[in-house]
Amino acid sequence: MSAYSPVLFGVPRGSILGPLLFLLYTADVASIAQQHDVSVHSYADDTQLNASYPATDGPTSAANLLLFIDSIDSWMSSNRLKPSADKTQFIWFGSPQQLRKITHIQLTVGGVDIAPLDCVRDLGVMLDSQLTMKQHVDTDTRSCLYLLRQLRSARRSLSHWRRYEHWCKHLS
């Protein structure tokens, strides 16, 4: 049994109410995003923001994203929240030709500059800027090969186990 621990604010970690209360508390993010033509996807206590712009419209899209981030930052400050700059990721998706047209910008979240990445993880899937899935396939392949090597090393023990099962059948 767990030790008693009084909760002075919020809900205990792992509580069934945690995700629901988080979504209720952060519901204003969707209305702020809608004002800036940004879509919002929330999963448990994570929020993902997506915007789609033509590659040739780099300066306008960058300005819109920066205005949106300023709006979210103001909302968070007024609600005693602080953005997790260390968990914030930013990526441009497109063909190689489209990606070359994008002017280099950095987004500032919580006073920290966030540069665009070439690959991000979204619900366990590795997405690269050209959506080739190469990084995801490489990661899964490495993981499978590791597990196969582990099974190969356990094979020797399994042959002894089979002999033991065979011996037990003869006794009964």
PDB file of C-alpha atoms in Angstrom:
ATOM      1  CA  MET A   1       0.000   0.000   0.000  1.00  0.00           C
ATOM      2  CA  SER A   2       1.249   3.493  -0.834  1.00  0.00           C
ATOM      3  CA  ALA A   3       2.044   5.999   1.862  1.00  0.00           C
ATOM      4  CA  TYR A   4      -0.496   8.746   2.533  1.00  0.00           C
ATOM      5  CA  SER A   5       0.450  12.021   0.892  1.00  0.00           C
ATOM      6  CA  PRO A   6      -1.782  15.112   1.027  1.00  0.00           C
ATOM      7  CA  VAL A   7      -2.370  16.890  -2.299  1.00  0.00           C
ATOM      8  CA  LEU A   8      -2.456  20.660  -1.848  1.00  0.00           C
ATOM      9  CA  PHE A   9      -3.167  21.492  -5.496  1.00  0.00           C
ATOM     10  CA  GLY A  10      -3.705  19.683  -8.792  1.00  0.00           C
ATOM     11  CA  VAL A  11      -4.256  15.943  -8.854  1.00  0.00           C
ATOM     12  CA  PRO A  12      -1.891  13.092  -7.965  1.00  0.00           C
ATOM     13  CA  ARG A  13       0.363  11.878 -10.769  1.00  0.00           C
ATOM     14  CA  GLY A  14      -1.293   9.012 -12.645  1.00  0.00           C
ATOM     15  CA  SER A  15      -4.758  10.015 -11.476  1.00  0.00           C
ATOM     16  CA  ILE A  16      -7.602   9.144 -13.818  1.00  0.00           C
ATOM     17  CA  LEU A  17      -8.689  12.807 -13.662  1.00  0.00           C
ATOM     18  CA  GLY A  18      -5.289  14.153 -14.768  1.00  0.00           C
ATOM     19  CA  PRO A  19      -5.765  14.033 -18.562  1.00  0.00           C
ATOM     20  CA  LEU A  20      -9.362  15.286 -18.384  1.00  0.00           C
ATOM     21  CA  LEU A  21      -8.482  18.231 -16.148  1.00  0.00           C
ATOM     22  CA  PHE A  22      -5.484  19.043 -18.356  1.00  0.00           C
ATOM     23  CA  LEU A  23      -7.726  19.186 -21.436  1.00  0.00           C
ATOM     24  CA  LEU A  24     -10.277  21.370 -19.644  1.00  0.00           C
ATOM     25  CA  TYR A  25      -7.547  23.670 -18.354  1.00  0.00           C
ATOM     26  CA  THR A  26      -5.902  24.043 -21.763  1.00  0.00           C
ATOM     27  CA  ALA A  27      -9.090  24.295 -23.857  1.00  0.00           C
ATOM     28  CA  ASP A  28      -8.288  27.953 -24.638  1.00  0.00           C
ATOM     29  CA  VAL A  29      -5.281  26.834 -26.682  1.00  0.00           C
ATOM     30  CA  ALA A  30      -7.650  25.612 -29.419  1.00  0.00           C
ATOM     31  CA  SER A  31      -9.377  28.995 -29.707  1.00  0.00           C
ATOM     32  CA  ILE A  32      -6.029  30.826 -29.826  1.00  0.00           C
ATOM     33  CA  ALA A  33      -4.800  28.408 -32.490  1.00  0.00           C
ATOM     34  CA  GLN A  34      -7.965  28.899 -34.532  1.00  0.00           C
ATOM     35  CA  GLN A  35      -7.349  32.660 -34.603  1.00  0.00           C
ATOM     36  CA  HIS A  36      -3.934  31.973 -36.208  1.00  0.00           C
ATOM     37  CA  ASP A  37      -5.033  29.174 -38.606  1.00  0.00           C
ATOM     38  CA  VAL A  38      -3.137  26.563 -36.602  1.00  0.00           C
ATOM     39  CA  SER A  39      -4.640  23.147 -35.840  1.00  0.00           C
ATOM     40  CA  VAL A  40      -4.323  21.560 -32.404  1.00  0.00           C
ATOM     41  CA  HIS A  41      -4.079  17.873 -31.490  1.00  0.00           C
ATOM     42  CA  SER A  42      -3.922  16.841 -27.840  1.00  0.00           C
ATOM     43  CA  TYR A  43      -3.107  13.414 -26.495  1.00  0.00           C
ATOM     44  CA  ALA A  44      -3.145  12.910 -22.732  1.00  0.00           C
ATOM     45  CA  ASP A  45      -0.963  15.786 -21.463  1.00  0.00           C
ATOM     46  CA  ASP A  46       0.779  16.552 -24.774  1.00  0.00           C
ATOM     47  CA  THR A  47      -0.332  19.164 -27.265  1.00  0.00           C
ATOM     48  CA  GLN A  48       0.738  19.235 -30.894  1.00  0.00           C
ATOM     49  CA  LEU A  49       0.280  22.288 -33.102  1.00  0.00           C
ATOM     50  CA  ASN A  50       0.270  22.052 -36.895  1.00  0.00           C
ATOM     51  CA  ALA A  51       0.150  24.718 -39.572  1.00  0.00           C
ATOM     52  CA  SER A  52       0.299  24.416 -43.343  1.00  0.00           C
ATOM     53  CA  TYR A  53       1.811  27.129 -45.541  1.00  0.00           C
ATOM     54  CA  PRO A  54       3.067  27.309 -49.123  1.00  0.00           C
ATOM     55  CA  ALA A  55       6.868  27.052 -49.293  1.00  0.00           C
ATOM     56  CA  THR A  56       7.061  30.333 -51.206  1.00  0.00           C
ATOM     57  CA  ASP A  57       5.265  32.148 -48.385  1.00  0.00           C
ATOM     58  CA  GLY A  58       8.133  31.788 -45.886  1.00  0.00           C
ATOM     59  CA  PRO A  59       8.276  35.282 -44.327  1.00  0.00           C
ATOM     60  CA  THR A  60       4.480  35.503 -43.881  1.00  0.00           C
ATOM     61  CA  SER A  61       4.210  32.007 -42.421  1.00  0.00           C
ATOM     62  CA  ALA A  62       7.134  32.651 -40.070  1.00  0.00           C
ATOM     63  CA  ALA A  63       5.533  35.903 -38.886  1.00  0.00           C
ATOM     64  CA  ASN A  64       2.217  34.107 -38.305  1.00  0.00           C
ATOM     65  CA  LEU A  65       3.910  31.343 -36.324  1.00  0.00           C
ATOM     66  CA  LEU A  66       5.802  33.879 -34.197  1.00  0.00           C
ATOM     67  CA  LEU A  67       2.559  35.808 -33.479  1.00  0.00           C
ATOM     68  CA  PHE A  68       0.888  32.537 -32.529  1.00  0.00           C
ATOM     69  CA  ILE A  69       3.743  31.583 -30.197  1.00  0.00           C
ATOM     70  CA  ASP A  70       3.583  35.031 -28.557  1.00  0.00           C
ATOM     71  CA  SER A  71      -0.185  34.574 -28.028  1.00  0.00           C
ATOM     72  CA  ILE A  72       0.311  31.122 -26.502  1.00  0.00           C
ATOM     73  CA  ASP A  73       3.158  32.435 -24.323  1.00  0.00           C
ATOM     74  CA  SER A  74       0.945  35.263 -23.022  1.00  0.00           C
ATOM     75  CA  TRP A  75      -1.915  32.838 -22.334  1.00  0.00           C
ATOM     76  CA  MET A  76       0.423  30.477 -20.488  1.00  0.00           C
ATOM     77  CA  SER A  77       1.861  33.301 -18.375  1.00  0.00           C
ATOM     78  CA  SER A  78      -1.626  34.509 -17.432  1.00  0.00           C
ATOM     79  CA  ASN A  79      -2.535  30.946 -16.378  1.00  0.00           C
ATOM     80  CA  ARG A  80       0.657  30.389 -14.356  1.00  0.00           C
ATOM     81  CA  LEU A  81       2.033  27.928 -16.879  1.00  0.00           C
ATOM     82  CA  LYS A  82       5.473  27.769 -18.425  1.00  0.00           C
ATOM     83  CA  PRO A  83       6.174  26.214 -21.833  1.00  0.00           C
ATOM     84  CA  SER A  84       8.541  23.247 -21.893  1.00  0.00           C
ATOM     85  CA  ALA A  85      11.120  24.603 -24.315  1.00  0.00           C
ATOM     86  CA  ASP A  86      13.209  21.436 -23.864  1.00  0.00           C
ATOM     87  CA  LYS A  87      10.274  19.332 -25.141  1.00  0.00           C
ATOM     88  CA  THR A  88       9.322  21.695 -27.968  1.00  0.00           C
ATOM     89  CA  GLN A  89      10.144  20.490 -31.466  1.00  0.00           C
ATOM     90  CA  PHE A  90       9.730  22.256 -34.781  1.00  0.00           C
ATOM     91  CA  ILE A  91       9.917  20.724 -38.278  1.00  0.00           C
ATOM     92  CA  TRP A  92       9.123  21.776 -41.847  1.00  0.00           C
ATOM     93  CA  PHE A  93       7.611  19.058 -44.096  1.00  0.00           C
ATOM     94  CA  GLY A  94       7.856  19.085 -47.868  1.00  0.00           C
ATOM     95  CA  SER A  95       9.680  17.893 -50.949  1.00  0.00           C
ATOM     96  CA  PRO A  96      13.399  18.700 -51.269  1.00  0.00           C
ATOM     97  CA  GLN A  97      12.533  21.473 -53.727  1.00  0.00           C
ATOM     98  CA  GLN A  98       9.956  22.997 -51.347  1.00  0.00           C
ATOM     99  CA  LEU A  99      12.277  22.764 -48.350  1.00  0.00           C
ATOM    100  CA  ARG A 100      15.009  24.667 -50.227  1.00  0.00           C
ATOM    101  CA  LYS A 101      12.571  27.591 -50.737  1.00  0.00           C
ATOM    102  CA  ILE A 102      11.973  28.059 -47.009  1.00  0.00           C
ATOM    103  CA  THR A 103      13.921  30.870 -45.393  1.00  0.00           C
ATOM    104  CA  HIS A 104      15.708  29.881 -42.208  1.00  0.00           C
ATOM    105  CA  ILE A 105      13.852  30.980 -39.076  1.00  0.00           C
ATOM    106  CA  GLN A 106      14.074  30.111 -35.423  1.00  0.00           C
ATOM    107  CA  LEU A 107      11.063  30.086 -33.136  1.00  0.00           C
ATOM    108  CA  THR A 108      11.459  31.357 -29.594  1.00  0.00           C
ATOM    109  CA  VAL A 109       9.587  29.429 -26.903  1.00  0.00           C
ATOM    110  CA  GLY A 110       9.929  30.516 -23.304  1.00  0.00           C
ATOM    111  CA  GLY A 111      12.998  32.590 -24.163  1.00  0.00           C
ATOM    112  CA  VAL A 112      14.722  29.635 -25.834  1.00  0.00           C
ATOM    113  CA  ASP A 113      15.408  29.561 -29.592  1.00  0.00           C
ATOM    114  CA  ILE A 114      14.059  26.431 -31.285  1.00  0.00           C
ATOM    115  CA  ALA A 115      15.636  25.564 -34.647  1.00  0.00           C
ATOM    116  CA  PRO A 116      13.816  23.326 -37.146  1.00  0.00           C
ATOM    117  CA  LEU A 117      14.730  19.636 -36.893  1.00  0.00           C
ATOM    118  CA  ASP A 118      15.176  17.107 -39.693  1.00  0.00           C
ATOM    119  CA  CYS A 119      13.345  14.356 -37.781  1.00  0.00           C
ATOM    120  CA  VAL A 120      10.814  14.284 -34.898  1.00  0.00           C
ATOM    121  CA  ARG A 121       9.002  11.529 -32.980  1.00  0.00           C
ATOM    122  CA  ASP A 122       5.195  11.663 -32.945  1.00  0.00           C
ATOM    123  CA  LEU A 123       3.376   8.973 -30.938  1.00  0.00           C
ATOM    124  CA  GLY A 124       6.250   6.551 -31.508  1.00  0.00           C
ATOM    125  CA  VAL A 125       6.647   7.236 -35.235  1.00  0.00           C
ATOM    126  CA  MET A 126       9.803   8.934 -36.504  1.00  0.00           C
ATOM    127  CA  LEU A 127       8.842  11.584 -39.090  1.00  0.00           C
ATOM    128  CA  ASP A 128      11.503  13.174 -41.274  1.00  0.00           C
ATOM    129  CA  SER A 129      11.077  16.455 -43.142  1.00  0.00           C
ATOM    130  CA  GLN A 130      10.450  14.684 -46.473  1.00  0.00           C
ATOM    131  CA  LEU A 131       8.138  12.029 -44.932  1.00  0.00           C
ATOM    132  CA  THR A 132      10.261   9.177 -46.310  1.00  0.00           C
ATOM    133  CA  MET A 133       9.951   7.089 -43.094  1.00  0.00           C
ATOM    134  CA  LYS A 134      13.651   6.123 -43.501  1.00  0.00           C
ATOM    135  CA  GLN A 135      14.544   7.034 -39.903  1.00  0.00           C
ATOM    136  CA  HIS A 136      11.524   5.103 -38.562  1.00  0.00           C
ATOM    137  CA  VAL A 137      12.349   1.980 -40.615  1.00  0.00           C
ATOM    138  CA  ASP A 138      16.028   2.179 -39.602  1.00  0.00           C
ATOM    139  CA  THR A 139      15.113   2.486 -35.911  1.00  0.00           C
ATOM    140  CA  ASP A 140      12.652  -0.426 -36.046  1.00  0.00           C
ATOM    141  CA  THR A 141      15.130  -2.579 -37.977  1.00  0.00           C
ATOM    142  CA  ARG A 142      17.861  -1.948 -35.387  1.00  0.00           C
ATOM    143  CA  SER A 143      15.418  -2.833 -32.606  1.00  0.00           C
ATOM    144  CA  CYS A 144      14.331  -6.072 -34.317  1.00  0.00           C
ATOM    145  CA  LEU A 145      17.911  -7.129 -35.011  1.00  0.00           C
ATOM    146  CA  TYR A 146      18.810  -6.518 -31.365  1.00  0.00           C
ATOM    147  CA  LEU A 147      15.900  -8.704 -30.215  1.00  0.00           C
ATOM    148  CA  LEU A 148      16.819 -11.448 -32.689  1.00  0.00           C
ATOM    149  CA  ARG A 149      20.390 -11.465 -31.322  1.00  0.00           C
ATOM    150  CA  GLN A 150      18.981 -11.761 -27.810  1.00  0.00           C
ATOM    151  CA  LEU A 151      16.838 -14.727 -28.868  1.00  0.00           C
ATOM    152  CA  ARG A 152      19.841 -16.387 -30.520  1.00  0.00           C
ATOM    153  CA  SER A 153      21.799 -16.181 -27.265  1.00  0.00           C
ATOM    154  CA  ALA A 154      18.846 -17.654 -25.339  1.00  0.00           C
ATOM    155  CA  ARG A 155      18.527 -20.545 -27.831  1.00  0.00           C
ATOM    156  CA  ARG A 156      21.168 -22.601 -26.046  1.00  0.00           C
ATOM    157  CA  SER A 157      19.129 -22.492 -22.844  1.00  0.00           C
ATOM    158  CA  LEU A 158      15.971 -23.487 -24.673  1.00  0.00           C
ATOM    159  CA  SER A 159      17.452 -26.750 -25.957  1.00  0.00           C
ATOM    160  CA  HIS A 160      18.177 -27.759 -22.331  1.00  0.00           C
ATOM    161  CA  TRP A 161      14.603 -26.826 -21.417  1.00  0.00           C
ATOM    162  CA  ARG A 162      13.241 -29.041 -24.216  1.00  0.00           C
ATOM    163  CA  ARG A 163      15.268 -31.999 -22.937  1.00  0.00           C
ATOM    164  CA  TYR A 164      13.883 -31.341 -19.428  1.00  0.00           C
ATOM    165  CA  GLU A 165      10.280 -31.269 -20.770  1.00  0.00           C
ATOM    166  CA  HIS A 166      10.921 -34.500 -22.695  1.00  0.00           C
ATOM    167  CA  TRP A 167      12.340 -36.152 -19.554  1.00  0.00           C
ATOM    168  CA  CYS A 168       9.299 -35.002 -17.506  1.00  0.00           C
ATOM    169  CA  LYS A 169       6.879 -36.535 -20.042  1.00  0.00           C
ATOM    170  CA  HIS A 170       8.564 -39.901 -19.677  1.00  0.00           C
ATOM    171  CA  LEU A 171       8.209 -39.795 -15.890  1.00  0.00           C
ATOM    172  CA  SER A 172       4.458 -39.280 -15.956  1.00  0.00           C
TER     173      SER A 172
END
